[in-house]
Amino acid sequence: MRFSVLGSGSRGNSVYIESGATGILIDNGFSGKELEKRLLSIGRSLDNITAICLTHEHNDHVAGAGVISRRCKVPVHANPGTFEGAEKRLGKLYQRADFATGDELSIDDLQVRSFRISHDTLDPVGYVVSDGTKHFGYCTDTGKVSKLMELRLARCHGLVLEFNHDPEMLKNGPYPLMLKQRVRSSHGHLANEEAGEFLGSLVHNSLRVAVLAHLSETNNTPNFAMAAALPHMPADHPARLLAAEQDKATDLFQL
């Protein structure tokens, strides 16, 4: 199984995961042209997309999902709350595929299980994706960590976790008070230290790649996020640790 974070942040999010002949996107907040460019940068194309799975209805996660569904003739999987919230942004889909939060989906060579997270949307989820041997976990846009999240992500070989903001940068930054309160709330976004502790609870000997994602361009830096994560990784652990970028894709990692 392989994956790449095609871009992560408030201006667009998408992750590509593949096994065998199956390739799925978790979210797509990019235009069709931009998504195609990022896929080409990792040696893939729109032809590799089998399905799209949505986490929640915010524009930076769904803006380009409808376009890709229609253009590539692929289904979009989401729970009813996300479809309700994203209906106007998605437009007409090639195929709408509803699931209940917590369901496990079979998408050709991949099994995809959703789990509940905490964000200010109708029914936000994270995902664990498996090919039967390896497991990949995706959890961003959550204001708090739960035992359920830890349970679902515990044995993943690859992780993408939210490291959204540095509390001092947020406190002293340009956001209006109401937005600062939203980000800090239990339905907002994880701060670096909270995220670092969460990562530490998920580290095991078979973890191969951990990507710090959804960094705020206004209230965080890659150096701050990495500084919060590193103390929770054993010094001799073989996993690769890196911060995703907004403007370009990561490598295509093999788990």
C-alpha positions as YAML, in Angstrom:
chain: A
units: angstrom
residues:
- id: 1
  name: MET
  ca: [0.00, 0.00, 0.00]
- id: 2
  name: ARG
  ca: [1.22, 3.50, -0.88]
- id: 3
  name: PHE
  ca: [0.06, 7.01, 0.00]
- id: 4
  name: SER
  ca: [0.83, 10.66, -0.63]
- id: 5
  name: VAL
  ca: [-0.53, 13.79, 1.02]
- id: 6
  name: LEU
  ca: [-1.25, 15.82, -2.11]
- id: 7
  name: GLY
  ca: [-1.65, 19.03, -0.11]
- id: 8
  name: SER
  ca: [-2.77, 19.99, 3.38]
- id: 9
  name: GLY
  ca: [-3.97, 23.25, 4.92]
- id: 10
  name: SER
  ca: [-6.78, 25.77, 4.82]
- id: 11
  name: ARG
  ca: [-6.41, 26.28, 1.04]
- id: 12
  name: GLY
  ca: [-7.03, 22.66, 0.11]
- id: 13
  name: ASN
  ca: [-6.65, 19.08, 1.31]
- id: 14
  name: SER
  ca: [-6.38, 15.72, -0.40]
- id: 15
  name: VAL
  ca: [-4.64, 12.38, 0.23]
- id: 16
  name: TYR
  ca: [-4.07, 9.65, -2.37]
- id: 17
  name: ILE
  ca: [-3.91, 5.99, -1.26]
- id: 18
  name: GLU
  ca: [-3.42, 2.96, -3.46]
- id: 19
  name: SER
  ca: [-3.09, -0.80, -3.36]
- id: 20
  name: GLY
  ca: [-3.05, -3.01, -6.43]
- id: 21
  name: ALA
  ca: [-5.30, -1.48, -9.08]
- id: 22
  name: THR
  ca: [-7.28, 0.60, -6.55]
- id: 23
  name: GLY
  ca: [-6.59, 4.26, -5.84]
- id: 24
  name: ILE
  ca: [-8.77, 6.44, -3.60]
- id: 25
  name: LEU
  ca: [-8.77, 10.06, -2.52]
- id: 26
  name: ILE
  ca: [-9.57, 11.12, 1.01]
- id: 27
  name: ASP
  ca: [-11.14, 14.54, 0.30]
- id: 28
  name: ASN
  ca: [-10.37, 16.87, -2.56]
- id: 29
  name: GLY
  ca: [-10.27, 20.59, -1.96]
- id: 30
  name: PHE
  ca: [-8.39, 21.29, -5.21]
- id: 31
  name: SER
  ca: [-9.52, 22.08, -8.73]
- id: 32
  name: GLY
  ca: [-9.37, 19.30, -11.29]
- id: 33
  name: LYS
  ca: [-6.35, 20.92, -12.96]
- id: 34
  name: GLU
  ca: [-4.49, 21.33, -9.67]
- id: 35
  name: LEU
  ca: [-5.26, 17.79, -8.52]
- id: 36
  name: GLU
  ca: [-4.06, 16.40, -11.84]
- id: 37
  name: LYS
  ca: [-0.79, 18.35, -11.51]
- id: 38
  name: ARG
  ca: [-0.17, 17.02, -8.03]
- id: 39
  name: LEU
  ca: [-0.92, 13.44, -9.02]
- id: 40
  name: LEU
  ca: [1.49, 13.74, -11.94]
- id: 41
  name: SER
  ca: [4.18, 14.92, -9.50]
- id: 42
  name: ILE
  ca: [4.02, 11.50, -7.80]
- id: 43
  name: GLY
  ca: [3.79, 9.53, -11.03]
- id: 44
  name: ARG
  ca: [0.03, 9.04, -11.00]
- id: 45
  name: SER
  ca: [-2.93, 10.43, -12.97]
- id: 46
  name: LEU
  ca: [-6.67, 10.93, -12.70]
- id: 47
  name: ASP
  ca: [-7.04, 7.47, -14.28]
- id: 48
  name: ASN
  ca: [-5.73, 5.94, -11.04]
- id: 49
  name: ILE
  ca: [-8.69, 7.22, -9.00]
- id: 50
  name: THR
  ca: [-11.29, 4.58, -8.13]
- id: 51
  name: ALA
  ca: [-13.31, 6.50, -5.51]
- id: 52
  name: ILE
  ca: [-13.38, 9.57, -3.24]
- id: 53
  name: CYS
  ca: [-14.09, 9.41, 0.51]
- id: 54
  name: LEU
  ca: [-15.06, 12.64, 2.30]
- id: 55
  name: THR
  ca: [-14.31, 13.51, 5.92]
- id: 56
  name: HIS
  ca: [-16.61, 16.55, 6.28]
- id: 57
  name: GLU
  ca: [-18.21, 19.32, 4.28]
- id: 58
  name: HIS
  ca: [-15.82, 22.28, 4.66]
- id: 59
  name: ASN
  ca: [-14.78, 23.80, 1.36]
- id: 60
  name: ASP
  ca: [-11.06, 23.06, 1.71]
- id: 61
  name: HIS
  ca: [-11.95, 19.35, 1.75]
- id: 62
  name: VAL
  ca: [-14.76, 19.07, -0.81]
- id: 63
  name: ALA
  ca: [-14.43, 21.95, -3.31]
- id: 64
  name: GLY
  ca: [-13.13, 19.75, -6.13]
- id: 65
  name: ALA
  ca: [-14.71, 16.41, -5.23]
- id: 66
  name: GLY
  ca: [-17.77, 16.81, -7.45]
- id: 67
  name: VAL
  ca: [-15.67, 17.84, -10.44]
- id: 68
  name: ILE
  ca: [-13.47, 14.74, -10.12]
- id: 69
  name: SER
  ca: [-16.46, 12.46, -9.58]
- id: 70
  name: ARG
  ca: [-18.05, 13.66, -12.81]
- id: 71
  name: ARG
  ca: [-14.84, 13.84, -14.83]
- id: 72
  name: CYS
  ca: [-13.45, 10.45, -13.74]
- id: 73
  name: LYS
  ca: [-16.83, 8.74, -13.33]
- id: 74
  name: VAL
  ca: [-16.08, 7.62, -9.77]
- id: 75
  name: PRO
  ca: [-18.33, 7.39, -6.70]
- id: 76
  name: VAL
  ca: [-18.14, 9.74, -3.73]
- id: 77
  name: HIS
  ca: [-18.46, 8.03, -0.34]
- id: 78
  name: ALA
  ca: [-19.67, 10.04, 2.68]
- id: 79
  name: ASN
  ca: [-22.17, 9.88, 5.51]
- id: 80
  name: PRO
  ca: [-25.56, 11.62, 5.13]
- id: 81
  name: GLY
  ca: [-24.53, 14.58, 7.28]
- id: 82
  name: THR
  ca: [-21.54, 15.36, 5.10]
- id: 83
  name: PHE
  ca: [-23.59, 15.00, 1.92]
- id: 84
  name: GLU
  ca: [-26.20, 17.34, 3.37]
- id: 85
  name: GLY
  ca: [-23.63, 19.96, 4.33]
- id: 86
  name: ALA
  ca: [-21.69, 19.68, 1.07]
- id: 87
  name: GLU
  ca: [-24.60, 19.38, -1.37]
- id: 88
  name: LYS
  ca: [-24.24, 22.81, -2.99]
- id: 89
  name: ARG
  ca: [-20.45, 22.56, -3.26]
- id: 90
  name: LEU
  ca: [-20.48, 19.04, -4.71]
- id: 91
  name: GLY
  ca: [-23.18, 19.54, -7.32]
- id: 92
  name: LYS
  ca: [-24.39, 16.51, -9.25]
- id: 93
  name: LEU
  ca: [-22.20, 13.46, -8.62]
- id: 94
  name: TYR
  ca: [-21.46, 10.52, -10.90]
- id: 95
  name: GLN
  ca: [-22.51, 8.31, -7.98]
- id: 96
  name: ARG
  ca: [-23.42, 9.10, -4.37]
- id: 97
  name: ALA
  ca: [-22.46, 6.30, -1.96]
- id: 98
  name: ASP
  ca: [-23.80, 6.79, 1.56]
- id: 99
  name: PHE
  ca: [-22.42, 5.06, 4.63]
- id: 100
  name: ALA
  ca: [-23.15, 5.27, 8.35]
- id: 101
  name: THR
  ca: [-20.30, 6.55, 10.50]
- id: 102
  name: GLY
  ca: [-18.38, 3.53, 11.78]
- id: 103
  name: ASP
  ca: [-19.17, 1.37, 8.74]
- id: 104
  name: GLU
  ca: [-16.44, -0.52, 6.92]
- id: 105
  name: LEU
  ca: [-16.50, -0.11, 3.13]
- id: 106
  name: SER
  ca: [-14.98, -2.42, 0.53]
- id: 107
  name: ILE
  ca: [-13.60, -0.41, -2.40]
- id: 108
  name: ASP
  ca: [-12.03, -3.05, -4.64]
- id: 109
  name: ASP
  ca: [-8.60, -3.87, -3.11]
- id: 110
  name: LEU
  ca: [-9.08, -1.57, -0.09]
- id: 111
  name: GLN
  ca: [-11.17, -1.67, 3.08]
- id: 112
  name: VAL
  ca: [-12.10, 1.75, 4.45]
- id: 113
  name: ARG
  ca: [-13.50, 2.26, 7.95]
- id: 114
  name: SER
  ca: [-14.71, 5.61, 9.22]
- id: 115
  name: PHE
  ca: [-14.69, 6.80, 12.82]
- id: 116
  name: ARG
  ca: [-16.16, 9.85, 14.52]
- id: 117
  name: ILE
  ca: [-14.03, 12.92, 15.23]
- id: 118
  name: SER
  ca: [-14.85, 16.32, 16.80]
- id: 119
  name: HIS
  ca: [-15.27, 19.29, 14.46]
- id: 120
  name: ASP
  ca: [-17.88, 22.00, 13.85]
- id: 121
  name: THR
  ca: [-19.58, 20.15, 11.01]
- id: 122
  name: LEU
  ca: [-22.60, 17.86, 10.78]
- id: 123
  name: ASP
  ca: [-20.89, 14.45, 11.10]
- id: 124
  name: PRO
  ca: [-17.10, 14.61, 10.64]
- id: 125
  name: VAL
  ca: [-15.00, 11.45, 10.36]
- id: 126
  name: GLY
  ca: [-11.48, 10.13, 10.12]
- id: 127
  name: TYR
  ca: [-10.53, 6.97, 8.25]
- id: 128
  name: VAL
  ca: [-8.47, 3.81, 8.54]
- id: 129
  name: VAL
  ca: [-7.65, 2.27, 5.16]
- id: 130
  name: SER
  ca: [-6.30, -1.28, 4.84]
- id: 131
  name: ASP
  ca: [-5.29, -3.67, 2.07]
- id: 132
  name: GLY
  ca: [-5.53, -6.61, 4.46]
- id: 133
  name: THR
  ca: [-1.87, -6.38, 5.46]
- id: 134
  name: LYS
  ca: [-1.01, -2.73, 5.99]
- id: 135
  name: HIS
  ca: [-3.08, 0.01, 7.65]
- id: 136
  name: PHE
  ca: [-3.16, 3.75, 6.99]
- id: 137
  name: GLY
  ca: [-4.85, 6.24, 9.34]
- id: 138
  name: TYR
  ca: [-6.11, 9.74, 8.59]
- id: 139
  name: CYS
  ca: [-7.28, 12.10, 11.34]
- id: 140
  name: THR
  ca: [-7.35, 15.88, 10.88]
- id: 141
  name: ASP
  ca: [-9.87, 18.64, 11.67]
- id: 142
  name: THR
  ca: [-10.61, 17.54, 15.20]
- id: 143
  name: GLY
  ca: [-10.67, 19.72, 18.28]
- id: 144
  name: LYS
  ca: [-9.99, 16.90, 20.72]
- id: 145
  name: VAL
  ca: [-8.66, 13.36, 20.93]
- id: 146
  name: SER
  ca: [-10.90, 10.49, 22.00]
- id: 147
  name: LYS
  ca: [-10.33, 6.88, 23.08]
- id: 148
  name: LEU
  ca: [-12.14, 5.83, 19.90]
- id: 149
  name: MET
  ca: [-9.61, 7.69, 17.74]
- id: 150
  name: GLU
  ca: [-6.73, 6.05, 19.61]
- id: 151
  name: LEU
  ca: [-8.34, 2.63, 19.24]
- id: 152
  name: ARG
  ca: [-8.93, 2.97, 15.50]
- id: 153
  name: LEU
  ca: [-5.46, 4.36, 14.72]
- id: 154
  name: ALA
  ca: [-3.47, 2.16, 17.10]
- id: 155
  name: ARG
  ca: [-1.96, -0.31, 14.63]
- id: 156
  name: CYS
  ca: [-1.46, 1.88, 11.58]
- id: 157
  name: HIS
  ca: [1.75, 1.65, 9.54]
- id: 158
  name: GLY
  ca: [1.17, 5.13, 8.11]
- id: 159
  name: LEU
  ca: [-0.46, 8.12, 9.81]
- id: 160
  name: VAL
  ca: [-1.62, 11.58, 8.81]
- id: 161
  name: LEU
  ca: [-2.44, 13.60, 11.95]
- id: 162
  name: GLU
  ca: [-3.45, 17.19, 12.52]
- id: 163
  name: PHE
  ca: [-0.86, 19.58, 13.97]
- id: 164
  name: ASN
  ca: [-2.84, 22.75, 13.37]
- id: 165
  name: HIS
  ca: [-1.55, 25.57, 15.54]
- id: 166
  name: ASP
  ca: [0.86, 26.89, 18.09]
- id: 167
  name: PRO
  ca: [-1.23, 28.34, 20.96]
- id: 168
  name: GLU
  ca: [0.96, 31.42, 21.41]
- id: 169
  name: MET
  ca: [0.95, 32.22, 17.71]
- id: 170
  name: LEU
  ca: [-2.82, 31.85, 17.66]
- id: 171
  name: LYS
  ca: [-3.23, 34.00, 20.79]
- id: 172
  name: ASN
  ca: [-1.04, 36.81, 19.45]
- id: 173
  name: GLY
  ca: [-2.00, 36.48, 15.79]
- id: 174
  name: PRO
  ca: [-4.39, 38.41, 13.54]
- id: 175
  name: TYR
  ca: [-7.48, 36.20, 13.81]
- id: 176
  name: PRO
  ca: [-10.56, 37.86, 15.33]
- id: 177
  name: LEU
  ca: [-11.46, 36.67, 18.82]
- id: 178
  name: MET
  ca: [-14.41, 34.58, 17.68]
- id: 179
  name: LEU
  ca: [-12.25, 32.66, 15.21]
- id: 180
  name: LYS
  ca: [-9.53, 32.13, 17.82]
- id: 181
  name: GLN
  ca: [-12.16, 30.69, 20.16]
- id: 182
  name: ARG
  ca: [-13.43, 28.40, 17.41]
- id: 183
  name: VAL
  ca: [-9.94, 27.06, 16.64]
- id: 184
  name: ARG
  ca: [-9.21, 26.44, 20.34]
- id: 185
  name: SER
  ca: [-12.54, 24.76, 21.06]
- id: 186
  name: SER
  ca: [-13.20, 21.02, 21.32]
- id: 187
  name: HIS
  ca: [-14.85, 21.26, 17.88]
- id: 188
  name: GLY
  ca: [-11.97, 23.18, 16.33]
- id: 189
  name: HIS
  ca: [-8.39, 22.08, 15.66]
- id: 190
  name: LEU
  ca: [-5.60, 20.36, 17.60]
- id: 191
  name: ALA
  ca: [-2.73, 22.40, 18.97]
- id: 192
  name: ASN
  ca: [0.80, 21.11, 18.45]
- id: 193
  name: GLU
  ca: [1.39, 19.76, 21.96]
- id: 194
  name: GLU
  ca: [-1.96, 17.93, 22.04]
- id: 195
  name: ALA
  ca: [-1.17, 16.44, 18.65]
- id: 196
  name: GLY
  ca: [2.31, 15.41, 19.77]
- id: 197
  name: GLU
  ca: [0.89, 13.54, 22.74]
- id: 198
  name: PHE
  ca: [-1.66, 11.89, 20.45]
- id: 199
  name: LEU
  ca: [1.11, 10.78, 18.10]
- id: 200
  name: GLY
  ca: [3.06, 9.40, 21.05]
- id: 201
  name: SER
  ca: [0.10, 7.24, 22.06]
- id: 202
  name: LEU
  ca: [0.04, 5.70, 18.56]
- id: 203
  name: VAL
  ca: [3.74, 4.92, 18.09]
- id: 204
  name: HIS
  ca: [4.58, 1.22, 17.73]
- id: 205
  name: ASN
  ca: [7.43, -0.75, 16.19]
- id: 206
  name: SER
  ca: [5.74, -1.19, 12.79]
- id: 207
  name: LEU
  ca: [4.89, 2.49, 12.23]
- id: 208
  name: ARG
  ca: [6.73, 3.55, 9.06]
- id: 209
  name: VAL
  ca: [5.57, 7.09, 8.19]
- id: 210
  name: ALA
  ca: [3.88, 9.82, 10.23]
- id: 211
  name: VAL
  ca: [2.86, 13.03, 8.48]
- id: 212
  name: LEU
  ca: [2.01, 16.19, 10.44]
- id: 213
  name: ALA
  ca: [-0.86, 17.80, 8.56]
- id: 214
  name: HIS
  ca: [-3.25, 20.75, 8.32]
- id: 215
  name: LEU
  ca: [-0.67, 23.20, 9.68]
- id: 216
  name: SER
  ca: [-2.04, 26.73, 9.86]
- id: 217
  name: GLU
  ca: [-0.08, 29.09, 7.63]
- id: 218
  name: THR
  ca: [-0.92, 31.94, 10.04]
- id: 219
  name: ASN
  ca: [-0.63, 30.25, 13.43]
- id: 220
  name: ASN
  ca: [2.02, 27.55, 13.02]
- id: 221
  name: THR
  ca: [5.32, 26.66, 11.38]
- id: 222
  name: PRO
  ca: [6.75, 23.29, 10.35]
- id: 223
  name: ASN
  ca: [9.56, 23.77, 12.87]
- id: 224
  name: PHE
  ca: [7.10, 24.32, 15.73]
- id: 225
  name: ALA
  ca: [5.05, 21.27, 14.72]
- id: 226
  name: MET
  ca: [8.13, 19.05, 14.44]
- id: 227
  name: ALA
  ca: [9.44, 20.31, 17.78]
- id: 228
  name: ALA
  ca: [6.16, 19.23, 19.40]
- id: 229
  name: ALA
  ca: [6.20, 15.81, 17.70]
- id: 230
  name: LEU
  ca: [9.83, 14.73, 18.12]
- id: 231
  name: PRO
  ca: [9.82, 14.29, 21.92]
- id: 232
  name: HIS
  ca: [7.07, 11.69, 21.50]
- id: 233
  name: MET
  ca: [9.06, 9.59, 19.01]
- id: 234
  name: PRO
  ca: [11.78, 7.28, 20.38]
- id: 235
  name: ALA
  ca: [15.16, 8.48, 19.13]
- id: 236
  name: ASP
  ca: [15.95, 5.15, 17.46]
- id: 237
  name: HIS
  ca: [12.52, 4.62, 15.90]
- id: 238
  name: PRO
  ca: [12.71, 3.88, 12.14]
- id: 239
  name: ALA
  ca: [9.56, 5.81, 11.18]
- id: 240
  name: ARG
  ca: [9.90, 8.80, 8.87]
- id: 241
  name: LEU
  ca: [8.43, 11.96, 10.38]
- id: 242
  name: LEU
  ca: [7.63, 14.99, 8.24]
- id: 243
  name: ALA
  ca: [5.26, 17.95, 7.88]
- id: 244
  name: ALA
  ca: [2.90, 18.12, 4.90]
- id: 245
  name: GLU
  ca: [2.91, 21.27, 2.78]
- id: 246
  name: GLN
  ca: [0.05, 23.28, 1.35]
- id: 247
  name: ASP
  ca: [1.55, 23.87, -2.07]
- id: 248
  name: LYS
  ca: [2.99, 20.50, -3.08]
- id: 249
  name: ALA
  ca: [2.56, 16.77, -2.59]
- id: 250
  name: THR
  ca: [4.71, 14.59, -0.36]
- id: 251
  name: ASP
  ca: [6.55, 11.62, -1.80]
- id: 252
  name: LEU
  ca: [4.52, 8.51, -2.58]
- id: 253
  name: PHE
  ca: [5.34, 6.46, 0.51]
- id: 254
  name: GLN
  ca: [5.28, 2.67, 0.51]
- id: 255
  name: LEU
  ca: [4.16, 1.04, 3.75]
...
